[in-house]
Amino acid sequence: MEAPGTAGVMAMHGEIPQGCDVLVIGGGPAGSSVAALLAKDGIDVVLLEKARHPRPQVGESLIPHFWKYADQTGASGLIEQAGFIEKAGGISAWNGKIHRIAFAEFGFTRPALHVERDVFDQLLLNHAENQGAKIHQQVAVNRVDFGGSRPRVHYLDKRGGNACEGSIVCRYVIDASGASALLAGQFKSRKLIDSRMRFLSLWGYYENARFIASDGASHPAADIGKVKPVTFVTSFEDGWIWHIALRRLTSVGLVINTDRTRGMNRSERERFFLETCRRTPHLDRLLEPAEYQDNSFCERPDYSYYSTRLCGENFYCIGDAASFVDPIYSHGVLNAFYNASMTALAVNESLKDPSRSARHAQLCENRMRQFYGFSRSLALGEFGGDGVDAQLVQHFMRSVPKVELELMLAASFMSERSENFHRLIREAGLDRGSSPARTHFMERLEL
Ligand SMILES: Cc1cc2nc3c(=O)[nH]c(=O)nc-3n(C[C@H](O)[C@H](O)[C@H](O)COP(=O)(O)OP(=O)(O)OC[C@H]3O[C@@H](n4cnc5c(N)ncnc54)[C@H](O)[C@@H]3O)c2cc1C
């Protein structure tokens, strides 16, 4: 290993080594999973996380496909024990039409979940540590220097009150820094997508909100845990809204075009959020008995982006650090897990035979682009624009397990966002036999 020039930093919470095989930036689902997978195989992994877990995070709805990745990392047992809310399916009220899907009809043997992300993400991070990854929280990576024979990762260690700088040399660096997209920023490879499909999100949390079950009837908050909720999604004139019932609180958020709140300050945006929730049909009923949690308002600005450079001989960008698509189909955490799984494989093989590093990086990048294109075709009507290759996506569609494709196909009838997904499915000859039959049309909701 190259002799490091900067001494490792001794801090209250343990010494950050001067070198390692793999350095992971960020301890969200992507970073924790790739760290767990590599550490499990005996690889020397260091993960630097700028926050201190549990830290708040949005994205509470998980579709059932995620279990196969949790099985790979070995985290499934811990997730099962955590007692998250099992959800029954989804209901959407989109431009006046109500649709419902129930996971039980697809033959999934394990549940979809509504998770408190602070709890879920901490669990994954602890799991990575238990697999042998060296985790250092409150350490923020500033930049990665690719000038030498190996990447040198520069960080600011904020533990113990005093901020001090340091650096660590590694063979592979994996950027899992989420929306910060550290390497994409450094490479200037981050691209925003077409302005018509560029969104921001405003959300907050309510206590005591009613929730909807899969039969379309609503229940009081006290029934959560006894009756399975669905994720409820409704369109409104400016975008769409989610309602996700958690154990104590309900997460409610708007997704709207970035132009919609231009010129508003933060308190005006919060007011816009609250007023929209109050006057949106169905949601107004669910929130009637609820109390909004003061100081729970959050926002994520303009977030539909992708990076044109994902994997190279000694770097990988995964999860939200690689791309982000509108969250309507709950693909974010799944994408993070998928990217982590592909990257662990590529890095593992590259460590065994470094002469093939470039080849593994290229294969991994192709896989990640397939998944990104798949998610994007589902969620964004304007498919086929920059950054997406239709043939790669169709290749991916053919390789997806039938039950997963059928669920996505059924889900794609719940909004009016998926016409390109339908076209790709048709052109790939995958529509036969998997009709929208499992998307049920409903006359009305009993709220
Ligand atoms: C409004 C909204 C709603 C969503 N809803 C859903 C949903 O219902 N279901 C779903 O599956 N997905 C959803 N998502 C997406 C989901 O939240 C993300 O895709 C997921 O969190 C990505 O995981 P990640 O590990 O890539 O990034 P993150 O979870 O963001 O983790 C990145 C980590 O990196 C750390 N970090 C950042 N910069 C640095 C640095 N410089 N140095 C060290 N550490 C750093 C951060 O502190 C963070 O802990 C939603 C997203 C948004 C914006």
Short mmCIF file of C-alpha atoms and ligand atoms in Angstrom, two decimals:
data_model
loop_
_atom_site.label_atom_id
_atom_site.label_comp_id
_atom_site.label_asym_id
_atom_site.label_seq_id
_atom_site.Cartn_x
_atom_site.Cartn_y
_atom_site.Cartn_z
CA MET A 1 0.00 0.00 0.00
CA GLU A 2 1.21 3.52 -0.84
CA ALA A 3 2.81 5.33 2.13
CA PRO A 4 0.28 7.89 3.31
CA GLY A 5 1.51 11.44 3.79
CA THR A 6 -1.03 12.56 6.38
CA ALA A 7 -1.09 11.00 9.81
CA GLY A 8 -4.26 9.22 10.82
CA VAL A 9 -6.34 11.26 13.20
CA MET A 10 -6.70 10.11 16.75
CA ALA A 11 -10.05 11.23 18.02
CA MET A 12 -12.15 10.41 21.04
CA HIS A 13 -14.08 7.75 19.16
CA GLY A 14 -11.24 5.75 17.66
CA GLU A 15 -8.44 6.24 15.24
CA ILE A 16 -9.14 6.61 11.55
CA PRO A 17 -6.54 4.49 9.81
CA GLN A 18 -4.15 5.95 7.26
CA GLY A 19 -5.01 3.43 4.61
CA CYS A 20 -7.56 0.75 3.71
CA ASP A 21 -8.68 -1.33 0.76
CA VAL A 22 -12.07 0.32 0.34
CA LEU A 23 -13.20 3.70 1.60
CA VAL A 24 -16.97 4.31 1.62
CA ILE A 25 -18.29 7.88 1.80
CA GLY A 26 -21.67 8.01 3.57
CA GLY A 27 -23.61 5.66 5.81
CA GLY A 28 -27.10 5.61 4.25
CA PRO A 29 -28.59 2.38 2.85
CA ALA A 30 -26.16 2.37 -0.10
CA GLY A 31 -22.98 2.94 1.92
CA SER A 32 -23.90 0.66 4.81
CA SER A 33 -24.90 -2.17 2.47
CA VAL A 34 -21.79 -2.08 0.31
CA ALA A 35 -19.63 -1.84 3.45
CA ALA A 36 -21.42 -4.82 5.03
CA LEU A 37 -21.09 -6.93 1.87
CA LEU A 38 -17.36 -6.25 1.47
CA ALA A 39 -16.52 -6.55 5.17
CA LYS A 40 -18.41 -9.85 5.32
CA ASP A 41 -15.94 -11.13 2.71
CA GLY A 42 -13.00 -10.10 4.87
CA ILE A 43 -12.16 -6.93 2.93
CA ASP A 44 -10.69 -4.01 4.88
CA VAL A 45 -13.42 -1.33 4.65
CA VAL A 46 -13.58 2.08 6.29
CA LEU A 47 -16.83 4.10 6.14
CA LEU A 48 -16.91 7.82 6.91
CA GLU A 49 -20.31 9.35 7.70
CA LYS A 50 -20.67 13.07 8.20
CA ALA A 51 -23.76 12.91 10.45
CA ARG A 52 -24.31 11.07 13.68
CA HIS A 53 -26.93 8.31 13.45
CA PRO A 54 -29.80 8.22 14.08
CA ARG A 55 -30.15 11.11 11.62
CA PRO A 56 -33.42 12.16 9.95
CA GLN A 57 -34.07 10.86 6.45
CA VAL A 58 -37.09 10.80 4.16
CA GLY A 59 -38.15 7.78 2.08
CA GLU A 60 -40.19 5.54 4.33
CA SER A 61 -42.00 3.25 1.90
CA LEU A 62 -40.19 0.02 0.94
CA ILE A 63 -41.47 -2.39 -1.69
CA PRO A 64 -41.09 -6.12 -1.01
CA HIS A 65 -38.25 -6.71 -3.48
CA PHE A 66 -35.83 -5.18 -0.97
CA TRP A 67 -35.62 -8.36 1.13
CA LYS A 68 -33.35 -10.17 -1.30
CA TYR A 69 -30.71 -7.48 -0.79
CA ALA A 70 -31.20 -7.53 2.99
CA ASP A 71 -30.66 -11.30 2.81
CA GLN A 72 -27.40 -10.76 0.94
CA THR A 73 -26.02 -8.37 3.54
CA GLY A 74 -27.40 -10.50 6.37
CA ALA A 75 -29.55 -7.67 7.78
CA SER A 76 -32.97 -9.35 7.27
CA GLY A 77 -33.22 -10.77 10.79
CA LEU A 78 -32.53 -7.38 12.32
CA ILE A 79 -35.12 -5.70 10.09
CA GLU A 80 -37.70 -8.33 11.02
CA GLN A 81 -37.00 -7.84 14.74
CA ALA A 82 -37.30 -4.06 14.49
CA GLY A 83 -41.10 -4.33 14.18
CA PHE A 84 -41.66 -1.89 11.33
CA ILE A 85 -45.18 -1.48 9.94
CA GLU A 86 -46.08 -4.04 7.29
CA LYS A 87 -48.02 -2.51 4.44
CA ALA A 88 -50.66 -4.19 2.35
CA GLY A 89 -50.18 -2.40 -0.98
CA GLY A 90 -50.89 0.94 -2.56
CA ILE A 91 -53.91 3.09 -3.41
CA SER A 92 -53.75 6.05 -5.73
CA ALA A 93 -56.26 8.74 -6.55
CA TRP A 94 -54.86 10.12 -9.78
CA ASN A 95 -56.79 12.71 -11.78
CA GLY A 96 -60.06 11.45 -10.36
CA LYS A 97 -59.40 7.72 -10.94
CA ILE A 98 -58.80 5.47 -7.95
CA HIS A 99 -56.64 2.35 -8.28
CA ARG A 100 -55.51 -0.23 -5.79
CA ILE A 101 -52.88 -2.96 -5.72
CA ALA A 102 -52.44 -5.57 -3.00
CA PHE A 103 -49.04 -7.24 -2.59
CA ALA A 104 -50.71 -10.46 -1.43
CA GLU A 105 -52.04 -11.00 -4.98
CA PHE A 106 -48.55 -11.17 -6.47
CA GLY A 107 -47.23 -14.09 -4.44
CA PHE A 108 -44.64 -12.18 -2.40
CA THR A 109 -43.84 -14.19 0.68
CA ARG A 110 -42.40 -11.29 2.64
CA PRO A 111 -43.98 -7.94 3.45
CA ALA A 112 -43.46 -4.46 2.14
CA LEU A 113 -42.73 -2.00 4.93
CA HIS A 114 -43.20 1.54 6.18
CA VAL A 115 -40.02 2.32 8.11
CA GLU A 116 -38.80 5.20 10.22
CA ARG A 117 -35.67 5.89 8.21
CA ASP A 118 -33.60 7.13 11.13
CA VAL A 119 -34.12 3.76 12.84
CA PHE A 120 -33.79 1.71 9.65
CA ASP A 121 -30.59 3.44 8.50
CA GLN A 122 -28.97 3.17 11.92
CA LEU A 123 -29.75 -0.52 11.99
CA LEU A 124 -28.03 -1.00 8.63
CA LEU A 125 -25.01 1.01 9.73
CA ASN A 126 -24.64 -0.97 12.96
CA HIS A 127 -24.94 -4.14 10.94
CA ALA A 128 -22.09 -3.04 8.65
CA GLU A 129 -19.96 -2.43 11.73
CA ASN A 130 -20.82 -5.86 13.10
CA GLN A 131 -19.68 -7.38 9.81
CA GLY A 132 -16.26 -5.79 10.36
CA ALA A 133 -16.46 -2.43 8.58
CA LYS A 134 -14.73 0.39 10.48
CA ILE A 135 -17.36 3.10 10.88
CA HIS A 136 -16.49 6.67 11.80
CA GLN A 137 -19.39 9.07 12.22
CA GLN A 138 -19.22 12.87 12.26
CA VAL A 139 -16.42 12.71 9.74
CA ALA A 140 -17.17 14.56 6.51
CA VAL A 141 -15.28 13.85 3.31
CA ASN A 142 -14.27 17.04 1.49
CA ARG A 143 -12.71 15.72 -1.68
CA VAL A 144 -10.92 12.79 -3.24
CA ASP A 145 -7.54 13.29 -4.80
CA PHE A 146 -7.03 10.97 -7.79
CA GLY A 147 -3.61 12.40 -8.66
CA GLY A 148 -1.49 9.64 -7.05
CA SER A 149 -1.37 5.94 -7.78
CA ARG A 150 -4.26 5.44 -5.34
CA PRO A 151 -7.16 7.68 -4.33
CA ARG A 152 -6.51 9.85 -1.29
CA VAL A 153 -9.68 10.82 0.56
CA HIS A 154 -9.53 14.11 2.49
CA TYR A 155 -11.87 14.54 5.43
CA LEU A 156 -12.80 16.80 8.29
CA ASP A 157 -13.14 14.96 11.59
CA LYS A 158 -15.69 16.78 13.73
CA ARG A 159 -15.81 14.38 16.66
CA GLY A 160 -15.12 15.58 20.15
CA GLY A 161 -15.84 19.24 19.38
CA ASN A 162 -12.60 20.05 17.56
CA ALA A 163 -12.60 19.84 13.78
CA CYS A 164 -9.37 18.45 12.39
CA GLU A 165 -8.39 17.50 8.87
CA GLY A 166 -6.95 14.21 7.76
CA SER A 167 -6.68 11.91 4.78
CA ILE A 168 -6.76 8.22 4.04
CA VAL A 169 -5.41 6.32 1.05
CA CYS A 170 -7.43 3.46 -0.43
CA ARG A 171 -7.51 1.16 -3.40
CA TYR A 172 -11.18 1.85 -4.18
CA VAL A 173 -13.38 4.73 -3.11
CA ILE A 174 -17.16 4.32 -3.12
CA ASP A 175 -19.20 7.51 -3.07
CA ALA A 176 -22.50 6.83 -1.27
CA SER A 177 -22.94 10.41 -0.09
CA GLY A 178 -26.59 10.64 -1.20
CA ALA A 179 -27.88 13.88 -2.69
CA SER A 180 -24.54 15.58 -1.87
CA ALA A 181 -23.14 13.48 -4.76
CA LEU A 182 -19.62 14.37 -3.74
CA LEU A 183 -17.74 12.81 -6.67
CA ALA A 184 -20.28 13.91 -9.30
CA GLY A 185 -19.73 17.45 -7.96
CA GLN A 186 -15.99 17.02 -8.14
CA PHE A 187 -16.13 15.49 -11.65
CA LYS A 188 -18.77 18.06 -12.74
CA SER A 189 -20.71 15.10 -14.12
CA ARG A 190 -24.02 15.83 -12.39
CA LYS A 191 -26.81 16.61 -14.88
CA LEU A 192 -30.29 17.89 -14.21
CA ILE A 193 -33.06 16.45 -16.33
CA ASP A 194 -35.56 18.23 -18.57
CA SER A 195 -37.15 21.15 -16.68
CA ARG A 196 -40.73 19.89 -17.24
CA MET A 197 -39.93 16.82 -15.16
CA ARG A 198 -37.83 18.50 -12.49
CA PHE A 199 -39.30 18.31 -9.03
CA LEU A 200 -38.79 19.39 -5.49
CA SER A 201 -40.40 18.01 -2.39
CA LEU A 202 -41.95 19.54 0.73
CA TRP A 203 -42.94 17.27 3.60
CA GLY A 204 -43.78 17.07 7.28
CA TYR A 205 -45.14 14.74 9.95
CA TYR A 206 -48.56 14.43 11.58
CA GLU A 207 -49.61 12.64 14.74
CA ASN A 208 -52.95 10.87 14.99
CA ALA A 209 -53.73 10.86 11.25
CA ARG A 210 -56.14 8.26 9.90
CA PHE A 211 -54.78 5.77 7.36
CA ILE A 212 -56.24 3.71 4.52
CA ALA A 213 -56.30 -0.09 4.41
CA SER A 214 -56.28 -2.16 1.21
CA ASP A 215 -60.10 -2.28 1.01
CA GLY A 216 -60.20 1.50 0.68
CA ALA A 217 -61.64 2.10 4.17
CA SER A 218 -59.91 4.42 6.59
CA HIS A 219 -58.89 3.62 10.17
CA PRO A 220 -57.85 5.67 13.19
CA ALA A 221 -54.15 5.97 14.00
CA ALA A 222 -54.65 3.67 17.01
CA ASP A 223 -55.29 0.75 14.62
CA ILE A 224 -51.81 0.88 13.13
CA GLY A 225 -50.13 -2.44 13.79
CA LYS A 226 -53.53 -4.20 13.90
CA VAL A 227 -54.66 -3.27 10.39
CA LYS A 228 -52.15 -3.07 7.54
CA PRO A 229 -52.03 0.35 5.85
CA VAL A 230 -51.41 1.03 2.19
CA THR A 231 -49.18 3.78 0.88
CA PHE A 232 -51.67 6.36 -0.33
CA VAL A 233 -50.79 8.64 -3.21
CA THR A 234 -52.97 11.36 -4.69
CA SER A 235 -52.40 13.78 -7.53
CA PHE A 236 -53.36 17.42 -7.19
CA GLU A 237 -53.18 20.31 -9.63
CA ASP A 238 -49.48 20.97 -8.99
CA GLY A 239 -48.09 17.44 -8.56
CA TRP A 240 -48.66 14.52 -6.24
CA ILE A 241 -48.76 13.79 -2.50
CA TRP A 242 -47.78 10.77 -0.39
CA HIS A 243 -49.31 9.57 2.89
CA ILE A 244 -47.23 6.94 4.71
CA ALA A 245 -48.43 5.72 8.11
CA LEU A 246 -45.59 4.96 10.52
CA ARG A 247 -45.74 3.64 14.07
CA ARG A 248 -46.30 6.98 15.80
CA LEU A 249 -46.36 9.57 13.05
CA THR A 250 -47.56 9.85 9.48
CA SER A 251 -45.25 11.14 6.80
CA VAL A 252 -47.00 13.41 4.28
CA GLY A 253 -45.20 15.07 1.40
CA LEU A 254 -45.77 17.00 -1.83
CA VAL A 255 -43.81 16.51 -5.01
CA ILE A 256 -44.13 19.51 -7.32
CA ASN A 257 -42.40 21.13 -10.24
CA THR A 258 -39.50 23.33 -9.19
CA ASP A 259 -41.20 26.37 -10.75
CA ARG A 260 -44.18 26.13 -8.40
CA THR A 261 -42.52 27.63 -5.33
CA ARG A 262 -40.14 30.00 -7.09
CA GLY A 263 -39.91 33.26 -5.14
CA MET A 264 -41.36 31.80 -1.91
CA ASN A 265 -39.34 31.86 1.29
CA ARG A 266 -39.22 28.88 3.66
CA SER A 267 -42.21 29.85 5.79
CA GLU A 268 -44.28 30.54 2.66
CA ARG A 269 -43.37 27.09 1.37
CA GLU A 270 -44.41 25.53 4.68
CA ARG A 271 -47.72 27.39 4.51
CA PHE A 272 -48.20 26.21 0.91
CA PHE A 273 -47.51 22.64 2.09
CA LEU A 274 -50.01 22.82 4.96
CA GLU A 275 -52.73 24.49 2.88
CA THR A 276 -52.35 21.97 0.09
CA CYS A 277 -52.68 19.10 2.57
CA ARG A 278 -55.72 20.73 4.11
CA ARG A 279 -57.62 21.20 0.86
CA THR A 280 -56.70 18.05 -1.10
CA PRO A 281 -59.64 15.63 -1.36
CA HIS A 282 -59.20 12.36 0.61
CA LEU A 283 -56.09 13.66 2.37
CA ASP A 284 -58.17 16.36 4.07
CA ARG A 285 -60.31 13.60 5.64
CA LEU A 286 -57.31 11.56 6.75
CA LEU A 287 -55.72 14.59 8.39
CA GLU A 288 -58.92 15.91 10.02
CA PRO A 289 -58.12 14.50 13.50
CA ALA A 290 -54.35 14.90 13.11
CA GLU A 291 -51.94 17.34 14.70
CA TYR A 292 -49.14 18.69 12.55
CA GLN A 293 -45.77 18.35 14.27
CA ASP A 294 -44.26 21.81 14.61
CA ASN A 295 -40.71 21.98 13.31
CA SER A 296 -41.20 18.84 11.24
CA PHE A 297 -41.25 20.71 7.92
CA CYS A 298 -38.51 19.56 5.53
CA GLU A 299 -37.73 20.22 1.91
CA ARG A 300 -35.51 18.82 -0.81
CA PRO A 301 -34.82 21.21 -3.69
CA ASP A 302 -34.55 20.28 -7.34
CA TYR A 303 -33.64 16.62 -7.12
CA SER A 304 -34.06 14.87 -10.46
CA TYR A 305 -30.51 14.34 -11.64
CA TYR A 306 -28.07 11.73 -12.81
CA SER A 307 -24.33 11.56 -13.14
CA THR A 308 -22.66 10.79 -16.47
CA ARG A 309 -19.71 9.14 -14.68
CA LEU A 310 -20.57 6.37 -12.26
CA CYS A 311 -17.75 3.83 -12.13
CA GLY A 312 -14.06 3.92 -12.96
CA GLU A 313 -10.97 1.84 -12.26
CA ASN A 314 -10.77 3.03 -8.64
CA PHE A 315 -14.10 4.71 -7.90
CA TYR A 316 -17.82 3.92 -7.77
CA CYS A 317 -20.78 6.27 -7.24
CA ILE A 318 -23.83 4.51 -5.86
CA GLY A 319 -27.37 5.18 -4.60
CA ASP A 320 -28.49 8.80 -4.68
CA ALA A 321 -24.88 9.85 -5.28
CA ALA A 322 -25.32 8.33 -8.77
CA SER A 323 -28.82 9.45 -9.71
CA PHE A 324 -32.21 10.27 -8.33
CA VAL A 325 -35.64 9.75 -9.84
CA ASP A 326 -38.98 11.07 -8.58
CA PRO A 327 -39.82 8.81 -5.61
CA ILE A 328 -43.36 7.90 -6.70
CA TYR A 329 -42.60 4.16 -7.05
CA SER A 330 -40.44 3.88 -3.91
CA HIS A 331 -37.37 2.86 -5.89
CA GLY A 332 -34.81 4.95 -3.96
CA VAL A 333 -33.76 2.49 -1.27
CA LEU A 334 -34.09 -0.38 -3.72
CA ASN A 335 -31.77 1.40 -6.13
CA ALA A 336 -29.31 2.01 -3.26
CA PHE A 337 -29.35 -1.70 -2.37
CA TYR A 338 -29.06 -2.80 -5.99
CA ASN A 339 -26.12 -0.47 -6.66
CA ALA A 340 -24.43 -1.65 -3.45
CA SER A 341 -24.83 -5.27 -4.45
CA MET A 342 -23.42 -4.74 -7.98
CA THR A 343 -20.56 -2.63 -6.65
CA ALA A 344 -19.57 -5.11 -3.94
CA LEU A 345 -19.31 -7.78 -6.63
CA ALA A 346 -17.24 -5.57 -8.94
CA VAL A 347 -14.88 -4.37 -6.19
CA ASN A 348 -14.47 -7.86 -4.79
CA GLU A 349 -13.49 -9.25 -8.20
CA SER A 350 -11.23 -6.26 -8.92
CA LEU A 351 -9.35 -6.76 -5.67
CA LYS A 352 -8.69 -10.37 -6.68
CA ASP A 353 -7.48 -9.39 -10.14
CA PRO A 354 -6.72 -5.64 -10.41
CA SER A 355 -5.90 -5.98 -14.12
CA ARG A 356 -9.64 -6.43 -14.73
CA SER A 357 -10.73 -3.40 -12.68
CA ALA A 358 -11.76 -1.32 -15.70
CA ARG A 359 -13.83 -4.17 -17.13
CA HIS A 360 -15.66 -4.76 -13.83
CA ALA A 361 -16.29 -1.03 -13.45
CA GLN A 362 -17.81 -0.86 -16.95
CA LEU A 363 -20.08 -3.86 -16.34
CA CYS A 364 -21.19 -2.39 -13.03
CA GLU A 365 -21.93 0.98 -14.60
CA ASN A 366 -24.07 -0.70 -17.28
CA ARG A 367 -26.10 -2.52 -14.62
CA MET A 368 -26.62 0.66 -12.63
CA ARG A 369 -27.74 2.56 -15.73
CA GLN A 370 -30.23 -0.21 -16.55
CA PHE A 371 -31.83 0.07 -13.16
CA TYR A 372 -31.86 3.86 -13.30
CA GLY A 373 -33.51 3.81 -16.73
CA PHE A 374 -36.08 1.28 -15.51
CA SER A 375 -37.03 3.51 -12.56
CA ARG A 376 -37.09 6.57 -14.72
CA SER A 377 -39.34 5.02 -17.36
CA LEU A 378 -41.81 4.19 -14.59
CA ALA A 379 -41.77 7.54 -12.88
CA LEU A 380 -41.16 10.16 -15.54
CA GLY A 381 -43.37 10.42 -18.57
CA GLU A 382 -40.68 12.13 -20.60
CA PHE A 383 -38.64 8.98 -21.08
CA GLY A 384 -36.00 8.60 -23.76
CA GLY A 385 -34.14 11.79 -22.95
CA ASP A 386 -30.53 12.09 -22.08
CA GLY A 387 -28.86 9.57 -19.81
CA VAL A 388 -31.13 6.63 -20.61
CA ASP A 389 -30.62 3.80 -23.08
CA ALA A 390 -33.88 2.04 -24.07
CA GLN A 391 -32.15 -1.21 -25.06
CA LEU A 392 -30.31 -1.43 -21.75
CA VAL A 393 -33.60 -0.94 -19.91
CA GLN A 394 -35.33 -3.63 -21.95
CA HIS A 395 -32.43 -5.96 -21.26
CA PHE A 396 -32.94 -5.30 -17.56
CA MET A 397 -36.71 -5.86 -17.84
CA ARG A 398 -36.06 -9.30 -19.29
CA SER A 399 -33.80 -10.19 -16.38
CA VAL A 400 -36.09 -9.01 -13.58
CA PRO A 401 -37.90 -11.83 -11.72
CA LYS A 402 -41.45 -12.20 -13.09
CA VAL A 403 -43.16 -11.32 -9.82
CA GLU A 404 -41.22 -8.06 -9.54
CA LEU A 405 -41.95 -7.07 -13.13
CA GLU A 406 -45.63 -7.87 -12.66
CA LEU A 407 -45.82 -5.70 -9.56
CA MET A 408 -44.13 -2.82 -11.37
CA LEU A 409 -46.43 -3.27 -14.34
CA ALA A 410 -49.50 -3.19 -12.11
CA ALA A 411 -48.12 -0.17 -10.23
CA SER A 412 -47.50 1.62 -13.52
CA PHE A 413 -51.25 1.92 -14.05
CA MET A 414 -51.66 3.86 -10.82
CA SER A 415 -50.41 7.17 -12.15
CA GLU A 416 -50.28 8.71 -15.62
CA ARG A 417 -46.52 8.85 -15.56
CA SER A 418 -45.56 5.51 -17.05
CA GLU A 419 -46.46 5.59 -20.73
CA ASN A 420 -42.86 5.01 -21.75
CA PHE A 421 -42.60 2.07 -19.40
CA HIS A 422 -45.64 0.55 -21.14
CA ARG A 423 -44.11 1.21 -24.54
CA LEU A 424 -40.82 -0.43 -23.56
CA ILE A 425 -42.62 -3.43 -22.07
CA ARG A 426 -44.68 -3.79 -25.26
CA GLU A 427 -41.70 -3.47 -27.58
CA ALA A 428 -39.79 -6.02 -25.50
CA GLY A 429 -42.74 -8.45 -25.84
CA LEU A 430 -43.12 -8.61 -22.06
CA ASP A 431 -46.72 -7.42 -21.80
CA ARG A 432 -48.29 -10.77 -22.69
CA GLY A 433 -49.79 -12.47 -19.67
CA SER A 434 -48.94 -9.69 -17.26
CA SER A 435 -51.88 -7.38 -17.74
CA PRO A 436 -53.03 -4.61 -15.42
CA ALA A 437 -55.54 -7.18 -14.11
CA ARG A 438 -54.03 -6.87 -10.67
CA THR A 439 -54.56 -3.12 -10.64
CA HIS A 440 -58.10 -2.78 -9.35
CA PHE A 441 -60.22 0.18 -10.24
CA MET A 442 -62.26 1.49 -7.28
CA GLU A 443 -65.40 3.61 -7.43
CA ARG A 444 -64.56 5.51 -4.26
CA LEU A 445 -62.79 5.43 -0.92
CA GLU A 446 -64.67 5.02 2.38
CA LEU A 447 -62.96 7.68 4.42
C1 LIG B 1 -38.98 13.44 -0.99
C2 LIG B 1 -38.41 12.06 -1.08
C3 LIG B 1 -39.20 10.95 -0.84
C4 LIG B 1 -38.66 9.68 -0.94
N1 LIG B 1 -39.45 8.58 -0.74
C5 LIG B 1 -38.92 7.34 -0.85
C6 LIG B 1 -39.69 6.17 -0.56
O1 LIG B 1 -40.85 6.26 -0.15
N2 LIG B 1 -39.10 4.96 -0.72
C7 LIG B 1 -37.81 4.83 -1.14
O2 LIG B 1 -37.33 3.70 -1.30
N3 LIG B 1 -37.05 5.91 -1.39
C8 LIG B 1 -37.56 7.15 -1.23
N4 LIG B 1 -36.78 8.24 -1.45
C9 LIG B 1 -35.40 8.04 -1.86
C10 LIG B 1 -34.52 7.55 -0.73
O3 LIG B 1 -34.67 8.35 0.41
C11 LIG B 1 -33.07 7.57 -1.20
O4 LIG B 1 -33.01 7.04 -2.49
C12 LIG B 1 -32.15 6.78 -0.27
O5 LIG B 1 -32.05 7.39 0.99
C13 LIG B 1 -30.76 6.69 -0.92
O6 LIG B 1 -29.85 6.09 -0.04
P1 LIG B 1 -28.32 6.53 -0.11
O7 LIG B 1 -27.60 5.66 0.85
O8 LIG B 1 -27.88 6.60 -1.51
O9 LIG B 1 -28.30 8.05 0.40
P2 LIG B 1 -28.70 8.67 1.81
O10 LIG B 1 -29.75 7.89 2.47
O11 LIG B 1 -28.98 10.11 1.54
O12 LIG B 1 -27.36 8.56 2.66
C14 LIG B 1 -26.23 9.32 2.34
C15 LIG B 1 -25.39 9.50 3.59
O13 LIG B 1 -24.16 10.13 3.24
C16 LIG B 1 -23.82 11.07 4.24
N5 LIG B 1 -22.95 12.08 3.62
C17 LIG B 1 -23.30 13.04 2.75
N6 LIG B 1 -22.21 13.76 2.38
C18 LIG B 1 -21.16 13.22 3.05
C19 LIG B 1 -19.78 13.52 3.09
N7 LIG B 1 -19.27 14.54 2.40
N8 LIG B 1 -18.98 12.78 3.89
C20 LIG B 1 -19.48 11.76 4.62
N9 LIG B 1 -20.79 11.43 4.62
C21 LIG B 1 -21.62 12.15 3.84
C22 LIG B 1 -25.16 11.62 4.69
O14 LIG B 1 -25.09 12.17 6.00
C23 LIG B 1 -26.05 10.37 4.63
O15 LIG B 1 -26.11 9.69 5.87
C24 LIG B 1 -37.30 9.52 -1.31
C25 LIG B 1 -36.50 10.64 -1.51
C26 LIG B 1 -37.05 11.90 -1.40
C27 LIG B 1 -36.16 13.10 -1.65
#
